[in-house]
């Protein structure tokens, strides 16, 4: 650990929890919108954020009738901060739901991916798949032979399961030095990732580093 790491830890400890949560939520929102696949659900962060939103809503409602100008100004600031949190949460969850809708079968059939969902998301995914299959069955699948009624058919070497394109190009920022140079698959090139560097790479190349927290999507 060098002096920059020590100073970063000191600065991080001096930042209020609410500010750190806002920064973490913003990063999670950006990463979820950029990543081609659904990422791990930050349960603890979302629980703290939702509890903070609930408390702020109650506080705003309690003081809404106060005509004191100072109190009113404080309420405006609180409501602005509240709306910022609410926007991030809504947009974050919508981005995740869009991926669940698009890659429902892939997520259901891949345990390492489905484990990333929250309990509510997993329930939504299961019900969504059941309703969609029932709709297709009543609309046209019932007219097909039984062996052609599956939505996850892979006959003929062609899969009906829509999977995310992990070779999508993404921007990354290196959060800490990566010990081993990153080898680009299919080439002889290797890249040394140093803290603060910004790169454009295929998501499949940096996927593990994103999961380990060595780099972040931007």
PDB file of C-alpha atoms in Angstrom:
ATOM      1  CA  UNK A   1       0.000   0.000   0.000  1.00  0.00           C
ATOM      2  CA  UNK A   2       1.445   3.387  -1.008  1.00  0.00           C
ATOM      3  CA  UNK A   3       0.795   6.886   0.366  1.00  0.00           C
ATOM      4  CA  UNK A   4      -2.026   7.488  -2.153  1.00  0.00           C
ATOM      5  CA  UNK A   5      -3.896   4.423  -0.867  1.00  0.00           C
ATOM      6  CA  UNK A   6      -3.470   5.564   2.760  1.00  0.00           C
ATOM      7  CA  UNK A   7      -4.721   9.078   1.960  1.00  0.00           C
ATOM      8  CA  UNK A   8      -7.653   7.630   0.000  1.00  0.00           C
ATOM      9  CA  UNK A   9      -8.656   5.489   2.996  1.00  0.00           C
ATOM     10  CA  UNK A  10      -8.454   8.509   5.329  1.00  0.00           C
ATOM     11  CA  UNK A  11     -10.541  10.631   2.959  1.00  0.00           C
ATOM     12  CA  UNK A  12     -13.086   7.826   2.554  1.00  0.00           C
ATOM     13  CA  UNK A  13     -13.536   7.510   6.334  1.00  0.00           C
ATOM     14  CA  UNK A  14     -14.139  11.260   6.654  1.00  0.00           C
ATOM     15  CA  UNK A  15     -16.971  11.248   4.097  1.00  0.00           C
ATOM     16  CA  UNK A  16     -20.508  10.905   5.585  1.00  0.00           C
ATOM     17  CA  UNK A  17     -22.265   7.583   4.963  1.00  0.00           C
ATOM     18  CA  UNK A  18     -25.040   9.292   2.989  1.00  0.00           C
ATOM     19  CA  UNK A  19     -22.511  10.824   0.582  1.00  0.00           C
ATOM     20  CA  UNK A  20     -20.692   7.517   0.195  1.00  0.00           C
ATOM     21  CA  UNK A  21     -23.983   5.766  -0.532  1.00  0.00           C
ATOM     22  CA  UNK A  22     -24.861   8.375  -3.150  1.00  0.00           C
ATOM     23  CA  UNK A  23     -21.488   7.882  -4.830  1.00  0.00           C
ATOM     24  CA  UNK A  24     -21.846   4.086  -4.707  1.00  0.00           C
ATOM     25  CA  UNK A  25     -25.404   4.252  -6.075  1.00  0.00           C
ATOM     26  CA  UNK A  26     -24.296   6.531  -8.916  1.00  0.00           C
ATOM     27  CA  UNK A  27     -21.486   4.135  -9.825  1.00  0.00           C
ATOM     28  CA  UNK A  28     -23.828   1.143  -9.671  1.00  0.00           C
ATOM     29  CA  UNK A  29     -26.325   2.991 -11.895  1.00  0.00           C
ATOM     30  CA  UNK A  30     -23.684   3.863 -14.490  1.00  0.00           C
ATOM     31  CA  UNK A  31     -22.250   0.330 -14.463  1.00  0.00           C
ATOM     32  CA  UNK A  32     -25.680  -1.271 -14.842  1.00  0.00           C
ATOM     33  CA  UNK A  33     -26.534   0.925 -17.808  1.00  0.00           C
ATOM     34  CA  UNK A  34     -23.187   0.252 -19.494  1.00  0.00           C
ATOM     35  CA  UNK A  35     -22.702  -3.481 -18.865  1.00  0.00           C
ATOM     36  CA  UNK A  36     -24.224  -5.801 -21.482  1.00  0.00           C
ATOM     37  CA  UNK A  37     -25.233  -8.328 -18.793  1.00  0.00           C
ATOM     38  CA  UNK A  38     -27.052  -7.888 -15.506  1.00  0.00           C
ATOM     39  CA  UNK A  39     -24.707  -7.231 -12.583  1.00  0.00           C
ATOM     40  CA  UNK A  40     -24.899  -8.312  -8.953  1.00  0.00           C
ATOM     41  CA  UNK A  41     -27.710  -6.629  -6.994  1.00  0.00           C
ATOM     42  CA  UNK A  42     -26.227  -4.325  -4.285  1.00  0.00           C
ATOM     43  CA  UNK A  43     -28.694  -5.375  -1.605  1.00  0.00           C
ATOM     44  CA  UNK A  44     -27.177  -3.599   1.410  1.00  0.00           C
ATOM     45  CA  UNK A  45     -26.767  -0.345  -0.516  1.00  0.00           C
ATOM     46  CA  UNK A  46     -30.345  -0.407  -1.818  1.00  0.00           C
ATOM     47  CA  UNK A  47     -31.735  -1.225   1.628  1.00  0.00           C
ATOM     48  CA  UNK A  48     -29.957   1.765   3.189  1.00  0.00           C
ATOM     49  CA  UNK A  49     -31.019   4.016   0.328  1.00  0.00           C
ATOM     50  CA  UNK A  50     -34.690   2.985   0.472  1.00  0.00           C
ATOM     51  CA  UNK A  51     -34.749   3.436   4.245  1.00  0.00           C
ATOM     52  CA  UNK A  52     -33.201   6.903   3.859  1.00  0.00           C
ATOM     53  CA  UNK A  53     -35.779   7.826   1.207  1.00  0.00           C
ATOM     54  CA  UNK A  54     -38.602   6.641   3.472  1.00  0.00           C
ATOM     55  CA  UNK A  55     -37.325   8.710   6.412  1.00  0.00           C
ATOM     56  CA  UNK A  56     -36.864  11.826   4.287  1.00  0.00           C
ATOM     57  CA  UNK A  57     -40.369  11.521   2.836  1.00  0.00           C
ATOM     58  CA  UNK A  58     -41.799  11.303   6.358  1.00  0.00           C
ATOM     59  CA  UNK A  59     -39.765  14.317   7.470  1.00  0.00           C
ATOM     60  CA  UNK A  60     -40.842  16.395   4.468  1.00  0.00           C
ATOM     61  CA  UNK A  61     -44.491  15.511   5.069  1.00  0.00           C
ATOM     62  CA  UNK A  62     -44.216  16.468   8.762  1.00  0.00           C
ATOM     63  CA  UNK A  63     -42.700  19.882   8.022  1.00  0.00           C
ATOM     64  CA  UNK A  64     -44.642  20.695   4.853  1.00  0.00           C
ATOM     65  CA  UNK A  65     -47.119  22.916   6.745  1.00  0.00           C
ATOM     66  CA  UNK A  66     -44.432  25.036   8.438  1.00  0.00           C
ATOM     67  CA  UNK A  67     -44.436  28.589   7.005  1.00  0.00           C
ATOM     68  CA  UNK A  68     -41.037  29.571   8.454  1.00  0.00           C
ATOM     69  CA  UNK A  69     -38.839  30.729   5.485  1.00  0.00           C
ATOM     70  CA  UNK A  70     -35.745  28.998   6.912  1.00  0.00           C
ATOM     71  CA  UNK A  71     -37.637  25.736   7.281  1.00  0.00           C
ATOM     72  CA  UNK A  72     -39.070  26.082   3.787  1.00  0.00           C
ATOM     73  CA  UNK A  73     -35.586  26.575   2.320  1.00  0.00           C
ATOM     74  CA  UNK A  74     -34.373  23.493   4.203  1.00  0.00           C
ATOM     75  CA  UNK A  75     -37.322  21.541   2.793  1.00  0.00           C
ATOM     76  CA  UNK A  76     -36.442  22.599  -0.750  1.00  0.00           C
ATOM     77  CA  UNK A  77     -32.890  21.306  -0.264  1.00  0.00           C
ATOM     78  CA  UNK A  78     -34.176  18.053   1.254  1.00  0.00           C
ATOM     79  CA  UNK A  79     -36.682  17.540  -1.557  1.00  0.00           C
ATOM     80  CA  UNK A  80     -34.001  18.167  -4.174  1.00  0.00           C
ATOM     81  CA  UNK A  81     -31.740  15.585  -2.551  1.00  0.00           C
ATOM     82  CA  UNK A  82     -34.677  13.200  -2.219  1.00  0.00           C
ATOM     83  CA  UNK A  83     -35.547  13.484  -5.895  1.00  0.00           C
ATOM     84  CA  UNK A  84     -31.927  12.782  -6.833  1.00  0.00           C
ATOM     85  CA  UNK A  85     -31.921   9.543  -4.848  1.00  0.00           C
ATOM     86  CA  UNK A  86     -35.324   8.545  -6.228  1.00  0.00           C
ATOM     87  CA  UNK A  87     -34.221   9.175  -9.819  1.00  0.00           C
ATOM     88  CA  UNK A  88     -31.101   7.036  -9.399  1.00  0.00           C
ATOM     89  CA  UNK A  89     -33.028   4.165  -7.802  1.00  0.00           C
ATOM     90  CA  UNK A  90     -35.776   4.217 -10.450  1.00  0.00           C
ATOM     91  CA  UNK A  91     -33.344   4.404 -13.358  1.00  0.00           C
ATOM     92  CA  UNK A  92     -31.121   1.702 -11.845  1.00  0.00           C
ATOM     93  CA  UNK A  93     -34.032  -0.707 -11.371  1.00  0.00           C
ATOM     94  CA  UNK A  94     -35.450   0.051 -14.833  1.00  0.00           C
ATOM     95  CA  UNK A  95     -32.091  -0.780 -16.414  1.00  0.00           C
ATOM     96  CA  UNK A  96     -32.075  -4.116 -14.583  1.00  0.00           C
ATOM     97  CA  UNK A  97     -35.692  -4.899 -15.525  1.00  0.00           C
ATOM     98  CA  UNK A  98     -34.936  -4.142 -19.189  1.00  0.00           C
ATOM     99  CA  UNK A  99     -32.158  -6.754 -19.106  1.00  0.00           C
ATOM    100  CA  UNK A 100     -34.404  -9.248 -17.321  1.00  0.00           C
ATOM    101  CA  UNK A 101     -37.079  -8.802 -19.987  1.00  0.00           C
ATOM    102  CA  UNK A 102     -34.571  -9.090 -22.827  1.00  0.00           C
ATOM    103  CA  UNK A 103     -32.541 -12.036 -21.512  1.00  0.00           C
ATOM    104  CA  UNK A 104     -35.143 -13.824 -19.379  1.00  0.00           C
ATOM    105  CA  UNK A 105     -34.372 -17.375 -20.520  1.00  0.00           C
ATOM    106  CA  UNK A 106     -30.628 -16.837 -20.399  1.00  0.00           C
ATOM    107  CA  UNK A 107     -30.855 -15.647 -16.786  1.00  0.00           C
ATOM    108  CA  UNK A 108     -33.193 -18.483 -15.811  1.00  0.00           C
ATOM    109  CA  UNK A 109     -30.955 -21.130 -17.376  1.00  0.00           C
ATOM    110  CA  UNK A 110     -27.697 -19.746 -15.948  1.00  0.00           C
ATOM    111  CA  UNK A 111     -27.424 -20.162 -12.152  1.00  0.00           C
ATOM    112  CA  UNK A 112     -24.319 -17.955 -11.932  1.00  0.00           C
ATOM    113  CA  UNK A 113     -26.369 -15.118 -13.443  1.00  0.00           C
ATOM    114  CA  UNK A 114     -29.727 -15.682 -11.724  1.00  0.00           C
ATOM    115  CA  UNK A 115     -27.999 -15.532  -8.331  1.00  0.00           C
ATOM    116  CA  UNK A 116     -27.270 -11.854  -9.042  1.00  0.00           C
ATOM    117  CA  UNK A 117     -30.967 -10.968  -8.836  1.00  0.00           C
ATOM    118  CA  UNK A 118     -32.797  -9.757  -5.776  1.00  0.00           C
ATOM    119  CA  UNK A 119     -35.674 -11.879  -4.467  1.00  0.00           C
ATOM    120  CA  UNK A 120     -38.211  -9.479  -6.026  1.00  0.00           C
ATOM    121  CA  UNK A 121     -36.423  -9.539  -9.367  1.00  0.00           C
ATOM    122  CA  UNK A 122     -36.260 -13.327  -9.356  1.00  0.00           C
ATOM    123  CA  UNK A 123     -39.989 -13.500  -8.619  1.00  0.00           C
ATOM    124  CA  UNK A 124     -40.668 -11.038 -11.455  1.00  0.00           C
ATOM    125  CA  UNK A 125     -38.475 -13.048 -13.827  1.00  0.00           C
ATOM    126  CA  UNK A 126     -40.220 -16.336 -13.029  1.00  0.00           C
ATOM    127  CA  UNK A 127     -43.723 -14.880 -13.390  1.00  0.00           C
ATOM    128  CA  UNK A 128     -42.746 -13.000 -16.542  1.00  0.00           C
ATOM    129  CA  UNK A 129     -41.497 -16.196 -18.169  1.00  0.00           C
ATOM    130  CA  UNK A 130     -44.616 -18.170 -17.174  1.00  0.00           C
ATOM    131  CA  UNK A 131     -46.970 -15.492 -18.528  1.00  0.00           C
ATOM    132  CA  UNK A 132     -44.979 -15.050 -21.744  1.00  0.00           C
ATOM    133  CA  UNK A 133     -44.905 -18.782 -22.430  1.00  0.00           C
ATOM    134  CA  UNK A 134     -48.647 -19.068 -21.724  1.00  0.00           C
ATOM    135  CA  UNK A 135     -49.322 -16.170 -24.115  1.00  0.00           C
ATOM    136  CA  UNK A 136     -47.208 -17.699 -26.892  1.00  0.00           C
ATOM    137  CA  UNK A 137     -48.795 -21.090 -26.313  1.00  0.00           C
ATOM    138  CA  UNK A 138     -52.338 -19.771 -26.615  1.00  0.00           C
ATOM    139  CA  UNK A 139     -51.459 -17.553 -29.584  1.00  0.00           C
ATOM    140  CA  UNK A 140     -49.534 -19.864 -31.890  1.00  0.00           C
ATOM    141  CA  UNK A 141     -47.301 -22.453 -30.210  1.00  0.00           C
ATOM    142  CA  UNK A 142     -50.190 -24.863 -29.641  1.00  0.00           C
ATOM    143  CA  UNK A 143     -50.409 -25.254 -33.418  1.00  0.00           C
ATOM    144  CA  UNK A 144     -46.809 -26.465 -33.595  1.00  0.00           C
ATOM    145  CA  UNK A 145     -45.614 -30.031 -32.982  1.00  0.00           C
ATOM    146  CA  UNK A 146     -44.765 -30.681 -29.320  1.00  0.00           C
ATOM    147  CA  UNK A 147     -41.027 -30.769 -29.996  1.00  0.00           C
ATOM    148  CA  UNK A 148     -41.185 -27.253 -31.429  1.00  0.00           C
ATOM    149  CA  UNK A 149     -43.073 -25.630 -28.574  1.00  0.00           C
ATOM    150  CA  UNK A 150     -40.051 -25.027 -26.346  1.00  0.00           C
ATOM    151  CA  UNK A 151     -38.774 -21.465 -26.023  1.00  0.00           C
ATOM    152  CA  UNK A 152     -35.263 -22.685 -25.173  1.00  0.00           C
ATOM    153  CA  UNK A 153     -34.873 -24.986 -28.170  1.00  0.00           C
ATOM    154  CA  UNK A 154     -31.303 -25.476 -29.423  1.00  0.00           C
ATOM    155  CA  UNK A 155     -32.000 -27.937 -32.241  1.00  0.00           C
ATOM    156  CA  UNK A 156     -29.911 -27.614 -35.367  1.00  0.00           C
ATOM    157  CA  UNK A 157     -27.143 -25.829 -33.503  1.00  0.00           C
ATOM    158  CA  UNK A 158     -29.192 -22.633 -33.276  1.00  0.00           C
ATOM    159  CA  UNK A 159     -30.217 -21.460 -29.812  1.00  0.00           C
ATOM    160  CA  UNK A 160     -33.481 -19.605 -29.270  1.00  0.00           C
ATOM    161  CA  UNK A 161     -32.113 -18.173 -26.027  1.00  0.00           C
ATOM    162  CA  UNK A 162     -31.190 -14.500 -26.406  1.00  0.00           C
ATOM    163  CA  UNK A 163     -27.905 -14.020 -24.529  1.00  0.00           C
ATOM    164  CA  UNK A 164     -26.097 -10.723 -23.868  1.00  0.00           C
ATOM    165  CA  UNK A 165     -23.216  -9.817 -26.163  1.00  0.00           C
ATOM    166  CA  UNK A 166     -20.234  -9.945 -23.815  1.00  0.00           C
ATOM    167  CA  UNK A 167     -17.907  -8.669 -26.555  1.00  0.00           C
ATOM    168  CA  UNK A 168     -19.532  -5.243 -26.402  1.00  0.00           C
ATOM    169  CA  UNK A 169     -16.963  -2.437 -26.099  1.00  0.00           C
ATOM    170  CA  UNK A 170     -17.051  -0.593 -22.759  1.00  0.00           C
ATOM    171  CA  UNK A 171     -15.130   2.249 -21.123  1.00  0.00           C
ATOM    172  CA  UNK A 172     -13.373   1.341 -17.879  1.00  0.00           C
ATOM    173  CA  UNK A 173     -11.474   3.231 -15.193  1.00  0.00           C
ATOM    174  CA  UNK A 174      -8.800   1.355 -13.242  1.00  0.00           C
ATOM    175  CA  UNK A 175      -9.400   1.691  -9.490  1.00  0.00           C
ATOM    176  CA  UNK A 176      -6.231  -0.088  -8.345  1.00  0.00           C
ATOM    177  CA  UNK A 177      -3.144  -1.454 -10.020  1.00  0.00           C
ATOM    178  CA  UNK A 178      -3.675  -4.869 -11.588  1.00  0.00           C
ATOM    179  CA  UNK A 179      -0.687  -7.078 -10.812  1.00  0.00           C
ATOM    180  CA  UNK A 180      -0.618  -9.148 -13.993  1.00  0.00           C
ATOM    181  CA  UNK A 181      -0.760  -7.570 -17.468  1.00  0.00           C
ATOM    182  CA  UNK A 182      -4.087  -8.126 -19.184  1.00  0.00           C
ATOM    183  CA  UNK A 183      -3.771 -10.333 -22.257  1.00  0.00           C
ATOM    184  CA  UNK A 184      -6.145  -9.582 -25.118  1.00  0.00           C
ATOM    185  CA  UNK A 185      -7.661 -12.855 -26.352  1.00  0.00           C
ATOM    186  CA  UNK A 186      -6.822 -13.717 -29.954  1.00  0.00           C
ATOM    187  CA  UNK A 187      -3.816 -11.379 -30.045  1.00  0.00           C
ATOM    188  CA  UNK A 188      -0.273 -11.203 -28.685  1.00  0.00           C
ATOM    189  CA  UNK A 189      -0.979  -7.838 -27.072  1.00  0.00           C
ATOM    190  CA  UNK A 190      -0.974  -7.298 -23.309  1.00  0.00           C
ATOM    191  CA  UNK A 191      -1.939  -4.223 -21.311  1.00  0.00           C
ATOM    192  CA  UNK A 192      -0.677  -3.062 -17.922  1.00  0.00           C
ATOM    193  CA  UNK A 193      -3.594  -1.585 -15.978  1.00  0.00           C
ATOM    194  CA  UNK A 194      -2.518   1.165 -13.600  1.00  0.00           C
ATOM    195  CA  UNK A 195      -4.671   3.057 -11.141  1.00  0.00           C
ATOM    196  CA  UNK A 196      -6.421   5.997 -12.796  1.00  0.00           C
ATOM    197  CA  UNK A 197      -6.042   4.689 -16.345  1.00  0.00           C
ATOM    198  CA  UNK A 198      -9.062   4.831 -18.677  1.00  0.00           C
ATOM    199  CA  UNK A 199      -9.430   2.224 -21.425  1.00  0.00           C
ATOM    200  CA  UNK A 200     -11.897   1.031 -24.036  1.00  0.00           C
ATOM    201  CA  UNK A 201     -12.060  -2.767 -24.107  1.00  0.00           C
ATOM    202  CA  UNK A 202     -14.377  -5.652 -24.748  1.00  0.00           C
ATOM    203  CA  UNK A 203     -16.493  -6.380 -21.700  1.00  0.00           C
ATOM    204  CA  UNK A 204     -15.539 -10.069 -21.828  1.00  0.00           C
ATOM    205  CA  UNK A 205     -11.878  -9.104 -21.331  1.00  0.00           C
ATOM    206  CA  UNK A 206     -12.471  -7.054 -18.158  1.00  0.00           C
ATOM    207  CA  UNK A 207     -15.530  -8.898 -16.799  1.00  0.00           C
ATOM    208  CA  UNK A 208     -13.649 -10.573 -13.930  1.00  0.00           C
ATOM    209  CA  UNK A 209     -11.858  -7.349 -13.019  1.00  0.00           C
ATOM    210  CA  UNK A 210     -15.206  -5.547 -12.830  1.00  0.00           C
ATOM    211  CA  UNK A 211     -16.597  -8.240 -10.528  1.00  0.00           C
ATOM    212  CA  UNK A 212     -13.499  -8.082  -8.294  1.00  0.00           C
ATOM    213  CA  UNK A 213     -13.674  -4.287  -8.076  1.00  0.00           C
ATOM    214  CA  UNK A 214     -10.283  -3.636  -9.708  1.00  0.00           C
ATOM    215  CA  UNK A 215     -11.915  -1.557 -12.451  1.00  0.00           C
ATOM    216  CA  UNK A 216     -15.239   0.233 -12.829  1.00  0.00           C
ATOM    217  CA  UNK A 217     -17.420   0.832 -15.864  1.00  0.00           C
ATOM    218  CA  UNK A 218     -17.874   4.458 -16.879  1.00  0.00           C
TER     219      UNK A 218
END
